[in-house]
Amino acid sequence: MTTKLFGEKVKRVEDARLLLGRGRYVDDLMGGALEAAVLRSPHAHARIVDIDVEAVLDLEGVHAVYTYDDLTGAMADPLPLLIPHPALTHGRTQYALAKDEVNHVGEAIAFVVADDRYLAEDAVSRIRVDYEFLPPVVGLPAAREASSLVHDDVPGNVAARLEQEDGDAEAAIAAAPHRLALDLDVERSASTPLEGRGVVARWDPDSHRLQVWTSTQTSTGVRAAVAAKLGLDLVQVDVITPDVGGGFGVKIVHPWPEELLVPMAAQALGMPVKFTEDRREHFVSAAHERAQQQHIEVGFDDDGRLLGLSVQFWHDNGAYTPYGLIVPIITSTQLLGPYKPQSYKVVFESLYTNTVIVTPYRGAGRPQGVFAMERTMDAIAAHLGKDRADVRATNFIQPDEFPYEHGLVFQDGRPLTYDSGDYPASLAKLKQLVGWDDFEKVRAAARAEGRQVGIGLACYVEGTGVGPYEGAHVHIETSGRVKVAIGLTSQGQGHQTAFAQIVADELGVPLDDVEVVAGDTRRMPYAVGTFASRAAVMSGSAVALAARRARAKALRIAAEALEVDAADLEIADGVVQVRGAPSSQISLGTVAVLSNPLRYAFDEASQAATQFTVGDPDKPPVAVGEEPGLEGKDFYSPERSTFANGMHAVVVETDPETAEVRILRYCVVHDCGNLINPMIVEGQIHGGVAQGVGGALYERMEYDESGQLLNASFMDFLMPYITEVPAEIEIDHLETPSPLNPLGIKGAGEAGVIPSAAVFASAIEDAERLDPSTLAITAMPISPSQLFELRRAHRKDPS
């Protein structure tokens, strides 16, 4: 019998190929293609007076030079605003090549195509641009002050202002027996995947078709954008996503200018064209995230119960808003986590600065929200002298309250309604896992040795599986092997394994007989993409539904061939057999042969499906309402998002002299519903925690007042070494199935990173605890030098 695979720790089927160096990335494709380079602005804010390309035009090996003046039709329009929102009253997007003005260092001005990258870069260096300098707006304080404007027609640099409220938070706070106010900062960071952006395009003048290979998180999105901008029909454009060396959100933005310019040049020149981004380009021309300033006011009772919570924050957009308000909206709604304040008000302003655009990066607004909420919970506990875990438990939504409606609108425009969870059980598991109740003994033992240790915890809820839909096509070959096509792309998540596990279980076939193909619009032209921890929920559900369609068809055909009722059949190890009488059987491969009546026999297997050997002569060869072939195709579209949750705890040691922070233990309890593959989920958590450590302790994008990015290389951008990431992450799972999809699953892709800043702040503050007061961690990331300065300031003013 076929072994059940759903829920098992199956080794990833894609790993052998990748570990042996057999992966195929964009830069590995189309050897001999022309190569492109981009002239980028060295200034944060300037008007373009003139561009002189004369020195490039006659350069041997240079095939084309483009500036904005060379763009025509839709290519001359701004790039699309991908997710409009009614509150985004002053949305602005860039042009494929700058028109009249540049608004951040790294903005594309000219595009050169040459025989190779060296020639293209040489040509770029010969282009002369005359600039009229404009005052740059750098950082949120400058944006809020608005003495200078990023865009002349955007008053106060405010792209959007959005307010949501459930109850009367201000009145509740005013009447509360206890009140606190906090001001917090979360610095700007970047996702820095191993592989930068890349795109290759080839135009076929005979078929009038364009093929594009790009390292994206949304093949179909790029396809639609390329077709629209180049004036082509969708059927003329194929977008294929090969192996992708990490995405983390930066590659969901589409189209990047190069994803339009490369296909445009390939079509114009009639030759393949390639562009691959170098590391500095990635830092100054891709996307950043995180940057927010937050002000929180909270009122609570003697038990720490939240009576009123009011949050105001300011979000740094960077120079443009291609992804709308998704990041700050997620912050504003996911901030609540597993808690149920009696009243809640949130107001945010999304502001322009002359810096790189801010778009979703793994966590996508949730780390900022969790930082605000969890710092607030720790402050309440400190104020009341209560256990931090107890204060959180006092405010939990209870298991019998699901589905729980918050009275807010989520990022998908639908009510913020949690589908399932058991937060008290998760906290109990975490406390036991980390030894929360016995930690004072650990602290006392460390102090006896002259060491400072602290423990922190943080809780979060993560909206996952956001719509609108995903689809899947499951095709059973005459060999019995199964080919699965999905529309989203993979950047290392293990989709090929997890989705194969689902199909193998649904069809009763060995895992090795299932092959999953992703990110090819020729195979699945309708899809959305990989982001927001949605792949397992959306594509996984679609794959299950499509496999069930294929299974139902297989059973109908097999029942007719075996002359039994379909309800009496089962499938095991790729064979359809009568339940209780396995000798009466037919292989799935043979069923696939029978599903496609043929006029011509081209091999031994197909002889069984010709018109004289198959089917009832009194019936049509293909039944009414069916199609030839043994396959199933389906789409999954949920009524709303699913909500995963988790709780992290960390034990740290802070050096009394150097302020170095060492991680002693890291524990996670995670609930993403039914687990498809626990090993893959744990891998996602490990990767997320590693990125979270970077965001909490190391990584920040440093701009000077002129808008120059000072650390735009791995020499200067501080990231954790493998020795600075926890060697062991202790993980436990809770499974509360989602009622919203056929598999009961929730997303897990961003779980590891979401609470990291908050949990480290909690632990470091605890380690630094000096009775009767302690210093307060109000900004992230926190470096040893910053912790040192906090200590110094606290000693001067311990209040």
PDB file of C-alpha atoms in Angstrom, residues 39-284:
ATOM      1  CA  LEU A  39      23.194  54.323 -15.924  1.00  0.00           C
ATOM      2  CA  ARG A  40      21.867  55.129 -12.461  1.00  0.00           C
ATOM      3  CA  SER A  41      21.559  58.440 -10.691  1.00  0.00           C
ATOM      4  CA  PRO A  42      24.418  59.323  -8.326  1.00  0.00           C
ATOM      5  CA  HIS A  43      22.158  61.920  -6.680  1.00  0.00           C
ATOM      6  CA  ALA A  44      19.179  61.542  -4.367  1.00  0.00           C
ATOM      7  CA  HIS A  45      17.171  64.416  -5.810  1.00  0.00           C
ATOM      8  CA  ALA A  46      17.887  66.319  -8.987  1.00  0.00           C
ATOM      9  CA  ARG A  47      16.294  67.656 -12.119  1.00  0.00           C
ATOM     10  CA  ILE A  48      17.705  66.247 -15.377  1.00  0.00           C
ATOM     11  CA  VAL A  49      18.691  69.188 -17.557  1.00  0.00           C
ATOM     12  CA  ASP A  50      20.344  67.255 -20.379  1.00  0.00           C
ATOM     13  CA  ILE A  51      21.572  63.768 -21.279  1.00  0.00           C
ATOM     14  CA  ASP A  52      24.402  63.475 -23.822  1.00  0.00           C
ATOM     15  CA  VAL A  53      24.858  60.000 -25.338  1.00  0.00           C
ATOM     16  CA  GLU A  54      26.908  61.062 -28.387  1.00  0.00           C
ATOM     17  CA  ALA A  55      30.105  59.472 -27.066  1.00  0.00           C
ATOM     18  CA  VAL A  56      28.374  56.096 -26.984  1.00  0.00           C
ATOM     19  CA  LEU A  57      26.595  55.951 -30.324  1.00  0.00           C
ATOM     20  CA  ASP A  58      29.637  55.071 -32.445  1.00  0.00           C
ATOM     21  CA  LEU A  59      31.284  52.790 -29.882  1.00  0.00           C
ATOM     22  CA  GLU A  60      32.069  49.422 -31.468  1.00  0.00           C
ATOM     23  CA  GLY A  61      30.027  46.593 -29.947  1.00  0.00           C
ATOM     24  CA  VAL A  62      27.272  48.884 -28.652  1.00  0.00           C
ATOM     25  CA  HIS A  63      23.911  48.057 -30.224  1.00  0.00           C
ATOM     26  CA  ALA A  64      21.505  50.475 -28.559  1.00  0.00           C
ATOM     27  CA  VAL A  65      21.253  53.307 -26.064  1.00  0.00           C
ATOM     28  CA  TYR A  66      17.901  54.250 -24.556  1.00  0.00           C
ATOM     29  CA  THR A  67      16.849  57.232 -22.465  1.00  0.00           C
ATOM     30  CA  TYR A  68      13.340  58.328 -21.583  1.00  0.00           C
ATOM     31  CA  ASP A  69      13.074  60.214 -24.902  1.00  0.00           C
ATOM     32  CA  ASP A  70      13.434  56.890 -26.749  1.00  0.00           C
ATOM     33  CA  LEU A  71      10.444  55.308 -25.023  1.00  0.00           C
ATOM     34  CA  THR A  72       7.157  55.274 -26.893  1.00  0.00           C
ATOM     35  CA  GLY A  73       3.561  54.285 -26.257  1.00  0.00           C
ATOM     36  CA  ALA A  74       2.830  52.724 -22.897  1.00  0.00           C
ATOM     37  CA  MET A  75       6.566  52.394 -22.215  1.00  0.00           C
ATOM     38  CA  ALA A  76       6.658  56.178 -21.781  1.00  0.00           C
ATOM     39  CA  ASP A  77       4.009  56.061 -19.059  1.00  0.00           C
ATOM     40  CA  PRO A  78       4.836  55.544 -15.365  1.00  0.00           C
ATOM     41  CA  LEU A  79       5.158  51.981 -14.143  1.00  0.00           C
ATOM     42  CA  PRO A  80       1.918  50.508 -12.778  1.00  0.00           C
ATOM     43  CA  LEU A  81       0.682  51.154  -9.268  1.00  0.00           C
ATOM     44  CA  LEU A  82       0.122  47.494  -8.505  1.00  0.00           C
ATOM     45  CA  ILE A  83      -2.279  47.708  -5.570  1.00  0.00           C
ATOM     46  CA  PRO A  84      -4.361  50.891  -5.560  1.00  0.00           C
ATOM     47  CA  HIS A  85      -6.136  51.906  -2.363  1.00  0.00           C
ATOM     48  CA  PRO A  86      -8.748  54.612  -1.735  1.00  0.00           C
ATOM     49  CA  ALA A  87      -6.545  56.167   0.958  1.00  0.00           C
ATOM     50  CA  LEU A  88      -3.560  56.364  -1.395  1.00  0.00           C
ATOM     51  CA  THR A  89      -4.500  59.827  -2.632  1.00  0.00           C
ATOM     52  CA  HIS A  90      -1.017  60.718  -3.835  1.00  0.00           C
ATOM     53  CA  GLY A  91       0.438  57.480  -5.195  1.00  0.00           C
ATOM     54  CA  ARG A  92       3.468  57.881  -7.426  1.00  0.00           C
ATOM     55  CA  THR A  93       5.452  55.353  -9.453  1.00  0.00           C
ATOM     56  CA  GLN A  94       8.682  55.739 -11.363  1.00  0.00           C
ATOM     57  CA  TYR A  95       9.246  55.598 -15.106  1.00  0.00           C
ATOM     58  CA  ALA A  96      11.191  52.784 -16.749  1.00  0.00           C
ATOM     59  CA  LEU A  97      13.857  55.450 -17.339  1.00  0.00           C
ATOM     60  CA  ALA A  98      13.810  58.710 -15.428  1.00  0.00           C
ATOM     61  CA  LYS A  99      11.787  61.521 -16.962  1.00  0.00           C
ATOM     62  CA  ASP A 100      12.926  65.041 -16.050  1.00  0.00           C
ATOM     63  CA  GLU A 101      13.792  64.200 -12.439  1.00  0.00           C
ATOM     64  CA  VAL A 102      15.506  61.563 -10.292  1.00  0.00           C
ATOM     65  CA  ASN A 103      14.267  60.877  -6.777  1.00  0.00           C
ATOM     66  CA  HIS A 104      16.803  58.515  -5.257  1.00  0.00           C
ATOM     67  CA  VAL A 105      20.369  57.386  -5.728  1.00  0.00           C
ATOM     68  CA  GLY A 106      20.241  54.412  -8.080  1.00  0.00           C
ATOM     69  CA  GLU A 107      17.227  55.439 -10.162  1.00  0.00           C
ATOM     70  CA  ALA A 108      17.617  54.289 -13.795  1.00  0.00           C
ATOM     71  CA  ILE A 109      18.391  57.020 -16.339  1.00  0.00           C
ATOM     72  CA  ALA A 110      19.803  55.252 -19.404  1.00  0.00           C
ATOM     73  CA  PHE A 111      19.935  51.677 -20.691  1.00  0.00           C
ATOM     74  CA  VAL A 112      22.771  50.409 -22.885  1.00  0.00           C
ATOM     75  CA  VAL A 113      22.886  47.136 -24.834  1.00  0.00           C
ATOM     76  CA  ALA A 114      26.243  45.832 -26.049  1.00  0.00           C
ATOM     77  CA  ASP A 115      28.083  42.674 -27.046  1.00  0.00           C
ATOM     78  CA  ASP A 116      28.965  42.008 -23.409  1.00  0.00           C
ATOM     79  CA  ARG A 117      28.584  43.557 -19.963  1.00  0.00           C
ATOM     80  CA  TYR A 118      32.080  45.058 -20.015  1.00  0.00           C
ATOM     81  CA  LEU A 119      31.358  47.049 -23.158  1.00  0.00           C
ATOM     82  CA  ALA A 120      27.956  48.052 -21.812  1.00  0.00           C
ATOM     83  CA  GLU A 121      29.469  49.342 -18.577  1.00  0.00           C
ATOM     84  CA  ASP A 122      32.162  51.243 -20.488  1.00  0.00           C
ATOM     85  CA  ALA A 123      29.472  52.828 -22.605  1.00  0.00           C
ATOM     86  CA  VAL A 124      27.457  53.813 -19.540  1.00  0.00           C
ATOM     87  CA  SER A 125      30.502  55.602 -18.129  1.00  0.00           C
ATOM     88  CA  ARG A 126      30.665  57.793 -21.255  1.00  0.00           C
ATOM     89  CA  ILE A 127      27.136  59.137 -20.939  1.00  0.00           C
ATOM     90  CA  ARG A 128      27.061  62.682 -19.602  1.00  0.00           C
ATOM     91  CA  VAL A 129      24.136  64.021 -17.570  1.00  0.00           C
ATOM     92  CA  ASP A 130      23.664  67.645 -16.547  1.00  0.00           C
ATOM     93  CA  TYR A 131      21.782  67.867 -13.227  1.00  0.00           C
ATOM     94  CA  GLU A 132      20.101  70.678 -11.331  1.00  0.00           C
ATOM     95  CA  PHE A 133      20.332  69.675  -7.706  1.00  0.00           C
ATOM     96  CA  LEU A 134      17.240  69.704  -5.506  1.00  0.00           C
ATOM     97  CA  PRO A 135      17.110  69.419  -1.708  1.00  0.00           C
ATOM     98  CA  PRO A 136      16.795  65.771  -0.679  1.00  0.00           C
ATOM     99  CA  VAL A 137      14.349  64.487   1.930  1.00  0.00           C
ATOM    100  CA  VAL A 138      16.117  61.744   3.876  1.00  0.00           C
ATOM    101  CA  GLY A 139      14.530  59.887   6.761  1.00  0.00           C
ATOM    102  CA  LEU A 140      11.171  60.111   8.470  1.00  0.00           C
ATOM    103  CA  PRO A 141      11.937  63.190  10.590  1.00  0.00           C
ATOM    104  CA  ALA A 142      12.727  65.174   7.442  1.00  0.00           C
ATOM    105  CA  ALA A 143       9.687  63.791   5.650  1.00  0.00           C
ATOM    106  CA  ARG A 144       7.415  64.737   8.546  1.00  0.00           C
ATOM    107  CA  GLU A 145       8.926  68.213   8.812  1.00  0.00           C
ATOM    108  CA  ALA A 146       8.244  68.666   5.061  1.00  0.00           C
ATOM    109  CA  SER A 147      10.469  71.720   4.658  1.00  0.00           C
ATOM    110  CA  SER A 148      11.360  70.107   1.310  1.00  0.00           C
ATOM    111  CA  LEU A 149       9.187  67.928  -0.884  1.00  0.00           C
ATOM    112  CA  VAL A 150      10.052  64.724  -2.741  1.00  0.00           C
ATOM    113  CA  HIS A 151       7.293  65.353  -5.290  1.00  0.00           C
ATOM    114  CA  ASP A 152       6.215  68.949  -5.849  1.00  0.00           C
ATOM    115  CA  ASP A 153       2.565  67.983  -6.130  1.00  0.00           C
ATOM    116  CA  VAL A 154       2.397  65.918  -2.907  1.00  0.00           C
ATOM    117  CA  PRO A 155       1.660  68.199   0.073  1.00  0.00           C
ATOM    118  CA  GLY A 156       3.637  67.399   3.194  1.00  0.00           C
ATOM    119  CA  ASN A 157       5.229  64.359   1.506  1.00  0.00           C
ATOM    120  CA  VAL A 158       2.113  62.405   2.544  1.00  0.00           C
ATOM    121  CA  ALA A 159       1.195  59.687   0.061  1.00  0.00           C
ATOM    122  CA  ALA A 160      -1.635  58.424   2.238  1.00  0.00           C
ATOM    123  CA  ARG A 161      -3.286  58.730   5.615  1.00  0.00           C
ATOM    124  CA  LEU A 162      -5.423  55.883   6.891  1.00  0.00           C
ATOM    125  CA  GLU A 163      -7.394  55.553  10.110  1.00  0.00           C
ATOM    126  CA  GLN A 164      -9.269  52.544  11.480  1.00  0.00           C
ATOM    127  CA  GLU A 165     -10.999  52.263  14.833  1.00  0.00           C
ATOM    128  CA  ASP A 166     -12.997  49.667  16.740  1.00  0.00           C
ATOM    129  CA  GLY A 167     -14.648  51.262  19.758  1.00  0.00           C
ATOM    130  CA  ASP A 168     -13.596  54.551  21.377  1.00  0.00           C
ATOM    131  CA  ALA A 169      -9.957  54.004  22.238  1.00  0.00           C
ATOM    132  CA  GLU A 170      -9.198  57.559  23.359  1.00  0.00           C
ATOM    133  CA  ALA A 171     -12.070  57.602  25.845  1.00  0.00           C
ATOM    134  CA  ALA A 172     -11.118  54.155  27.148  1.00  0.00           C
ATOM    135  CA  ILE A 173      -7.517  55.236  27.684  1.00  0.00           C
ATOM    136  CA  ALA A 174      -8.571  58.412  29.458  1.00  0.00           C
ATOM    137  CA  ALA A 175     -10.790  56.440  31.838  1.00  0.00           C
ATOM    138  CA  ALA A 176      -8.329  53.582  32.450  1.00  0.00           C
ATOM    139  CA  PRO A 177      -6.753  53.157  35.912  1.00  0.00           C
ATOM    140  CA  HIS A 178      -3.309  52.848  34.290  1.00  0.00           C
ATOM    141  CA  ARG A 179      -1.887  54.568  31.222  1.00  0.00           C
ATOM    142  CA  LEU A 180       1.400  54.418  29.348  1.00  0.00           C
ATOM    143  CA  ALA A 181       2.867  56.012  26.228  1.00  0.00           C
ATOM    144  CA  LEU A 182       5.753  54.674  24.127  1.00  0.00           C
ATOM    145  CA  ASP A 183       7.749  56.035  21.196  1.00  0.00           C
ATOM    146  CA  LEU A 184       9.506  53.416  19.062  1.00  0.00           C
ATOM    147  CA  ASP A 185      11.714  53.291  15.980  1.00  0.00           C
ATOM    148  CA  VAL A 186      12.301  50.469  13.539  1.00  0.00           C
ATOM    149  CA  GLU A 187      15.175  51.070  11.144  1.00  0.00           C
ATOM    150  CA  ARG A 188      15.254  50.431   7.395  1.00  0.00           C
ATOM    151  CA  SER A 189      16.701  47.110   6.211  1.00  0.00           C
ATOM    152  CA  ALA A 190      16.921  45.022   3.032  1.00  0.00           C
ATOM    153  CA  SER A 191      16.314  41.402   2.070  1.00  0.00           C
ATOM    154  CA  THR A 192      19.558  40.834   0.089  1.00  0.00           C
ATOM    155  CA  PRO A 193      18.828  37.465  -1.575  1.00  0.00           C
ATOM    156  CA  LEU A 194      21.871  35.574  -2.809  1.00  0.00           C
ATOM    157  CA  GLU A 195      20.769  36.129  -6.405  1.00  0.00           C
ATOM    158  CA  GLY A 196      19.918  39.652  -7.466  1.00  0.00           C
ATOM    159  CA  ARG A 197      17.361  40.500 -10.108  1.00  0.00           C
ATOM    160  CA  GLY A 198      17.916  39.177 -13.625  1.00  0.00           C
ATOM    161  CA  VAL A 199      16.066  38.955 -16.918  1.00  0.00           C
ATOM    162  CA  VAL A 200      16.679  37.504 -20.389  1.00  0.00           C
ATOM    163  CA  ALA A 201      14.407  37.981 -23.387  1.00  0.00           C
ATOM    164  CA  ARG A 202      14.210  36.630 -26.921  1.00  0.00           C
ATOM    165  CA  TRP A 203      11.887  37.808 -29.688  1.00  0.00           C
ATOM    166  CA  ASP A 204      10.820  35.452 -32.494  1.00  0.00           C
ATOM    167  CA  PRO A 205       9.942  37.638 -35.503  1.00  0.00           C
ATOM    168  CA  ASP A 206       8.374  34.718 -37.391  1.00  0.00           C
ATOM    169  CA  SER A 207       5.836  33.752 -34.738  1.00  0.00           C
ATOM    170  CA  HIS A 208       5.695  37.241 -33.220  1.00  0.00           C
ATOM    171  CA  ARG A 209       6.241  35.771 -29.785  1.00  0.00           C
ATOM    172  CA  LEU A 210       8.346  37.036 -26.926  1.00  0.00           C
ATOM    173  CA  GLN A 211      10.006  34.710 -24.431  1.00  0.00           C
ATOM    174  CA  VAL A 212      11.161  36.172 -21.133  1.00  0.00           C
ATOM    175  CA  TRP A 213      13.117  34.430 -18.387  1.00  0.00           C
ATOM    176  CA  THR A 214      13.156  36.391 -15.154  1.00  0.00           C
ATOM    177  CA  SER A 215      14.011  35.844 -11.508  1.00  0.00           C
ATOM    178  CA  THR A 216      10.623  36.842 -10.177  1.00  0.00           C
ATOM    179  CA  GLN A 217       8.056  35.800  -7.614  1.00  0.00           C
ATOM    180  CA  THR A 218       5.225  36.273 -10.131  1.00  0.00           C
ATOM    181  CA  SER A 219       5.661  35.000 -13.681  1.00  0.00           C
ATOM    182  CA  THR A 220       2.091  35.851 -14.642  1.00  0.00           C
ATOM    183  CA  GLY A 221       2.395  39.362 -13.253  1.00  0.00           C
ATOM    184  CA  VAL A 222       5.492  40.054 -15.314  1.00  0.00           C
ATOM    185  CA  ARG A 223       3.783  38.561 -18.363  1.00  0.00           C
ATOM    186  CA  ALA A 224       0.798  40.890 -18.015  1.00  0.00           C
ATOM    187  CA  ALA A 225       3.029  43.931 -17.504  1.00  0.00           C
ATOM    188  CA  VAL A 226       5.297  43.157 -20.461  1.00  0.00           C
ATOM    189  CA  ALA A 227       2.338  42.573 -22.762  1.00  0.00           C
ATOM    190  CA  ALA A 228       0.632  45.792 -21.670  1.00  0.00           C
ATOM    191  CA  LYS A 229       3.744  47.955 -21.936  1.00  0.00           C
ATOM    192  CA  LEU A 230       4.931  46.560 -25.291  1.00  0.00           C
ATOM    193  CA  GLY A 231       1.475  46.514 -26.872  1.00  0.00           C
ATOM    194  CA  LEU A 232       1.348  42.735 -27.241  1.00  0.00           C
ATOM    195  CA  ASP A 233      -1.439  40.254 -26.645  1.00  0.00           C
ATOM    196  CA  LEU A 234      -0.968  38.006 -23.632  1.00  0.00           C
ATOM    197  CA  VAL A 235      -0.725  34.972 -25.900  1.00  0.00           C
ATOM    198  CA  GLN A 236       2.338  36.531 -27.535  1.00  0.00           C
ATOM    199  CA  VAL A 237       4.309  36.593 -24.278  1.00  0.00           C
ATOM    200  CA  ASP A 238       5.728  33.590 -22.424  1.00  0.00           C
ATOM    201  CA  VAL A 239       7.397  34.184 -19.061  1.00  0.00           C
ATOM    202  CA  ILE A 240       9.451  31.386 -17.569  1.00  0.00           C
ATOM    203  CA  THR A 241      10.969  31.563 -14.107  1.00  0.00           C
ATOM    204  CA  PRO A 242      13.956  29.233 -13.737  1.00  0.00           C
ATOM    205  CA  ASP A 243      15.604  28.504 -10.395  1.00  0.00           C
ATOM    206  CA  VAL A 244      15.538  31.608  -8.215  1.00  0.00           C
ATOM    207  CA  GLY A 245      18.223  32.279  -5.628  1.00  0.00           C
ATOM    208  CA  GLY A 246      15.978  33.801  -2.991  1.00  0.00           C
ATOM    209  CA  GLY A 247      13.231  36.373  -3.190  1.00  0.00           C
ATOM    210  CA  PHE A 248      11.979  37.390   0.276  1.00  0.00           C
ATOM    211  CA  GLY A 249       9.555  39.882  -1.251  1.00  0.00           C
ATOM    212  CA  VAL A 250      11.852  42.060  -3.330  1.00  0.00           C
ATOM    213  CA  LYS A 251      11.081  39.986  -6.426  1.00  0.00           C
ATOM    214  CA  ILE A 252       7.315  40.221  -6.047  1.00  0.00           C
ATOM    215  CA  VAL A 253       7.558  43.844  -7.176  1.00  0.00           C
ATOM    216  CA  HIS A 254       6.833  43.909 -10.900  1.00  0.00           C
ATOM    217  CA  PRO A 255       7.666  44.988 -13.368  1.00  0.00           C
ATOM    218  CA  TRP A 256      11.092  46.277 -12.503  1.00  0.00           C
ATOM    219  CA  PRO A 257      12.316  48.676 -15.215  1.00  0.00           C
ATOM    220  CA  GLU A 258      14.721  46.054 -16.531  1.00  0.00           C
ATOM    221  CA  GLU A 259      11.893  43.532 -16.922  1.00  0.00           C
ATOM    222  CA  LEU A 260      10.449  45.903 -19.515  1.00  0.00           C
ATOM    223  CA  LEU A 261      13.609  47.356 -21.031  1.00  0.00           C
ATOM    224  CA  VAL A 262      15.220  43.993 -21.774  1.00  0.00           C
ATOM    225  CA  PRO A 263      12.189  42.604 -23.704  1.00  0.00           C
ATOM    226  CA  MET A 264      11.793  45.963 -25.467  1.00  0.00           C
ATOM    227  CA  ALA A 265      15.424  45.886 -26.624  1.00  0.00           C
ATOM    228  CA  ALA A 266      15.228  42.215 -27.628  1.00  0.00           C
ATOM    229  CA  GLN A 267      12.202  42.954 -29.782  1.00  0.00           C
ATOM    230  CA  ALA A 268      13.761  46.052 -31.340  1.00  0.00           C
ATOM    231  CA  LEU A 269      17.156  44.451 -32.042  1.00  0.00           C
ATOM    232  CA  GLY A 270      15.904  40.998 -33.000  1.00  0.00           C
ATOM    233  CA  MET A 271      18.530  39.441 -30.740  1.00  0.00           C
ATOM    234  CA  PRO A 272      18.454  37.945 -27.228  1.00  0.00           C
ATOM    235  CA  VAL A 273      19.282  40.458 -24.482  1.00  0.00           C
ATOM    236  CA  LYS A 274      20.279  39.779 -20.871  1.00  0.00           C
ATOM    237  CA  PHE A 275      20.563  41.883 -17.734  1.00  0.00           C
ATOM    238  CA  THR A 276      21.839  40.697 -14.352  1.00  0.00           C
ATOM    239  CA  GLU A 277      21.945  42.988 -11.352  1.00  0.00           C
ATOM    240  CA  ASP A 278      25.174  43.415  -9.401  1.00  0.00           C
ATOM    241  CA  ARG A 279      25.205  43.719  -5.626  1.00  0.00           C
ATOM    242  CA  ARG A 280      25.541  47.498  -5.423  1.00  0.00           C
ATOM    243  CA  GLU A 281      22.693  47.866  -7.893  1.00  0.00           C
ATOM    244  CA  HIS A 282      20.573  45.677  -5.679  1.00  0.00           C
ATOM    245  CA  PHE A 283      21.209  47.901  -2.670  1.00  0.00           C
ATOM    246  CA  VAL A 284      20.472  51.186  -4.463  1.00  0.00           C
TER     247      VAL A 284
END
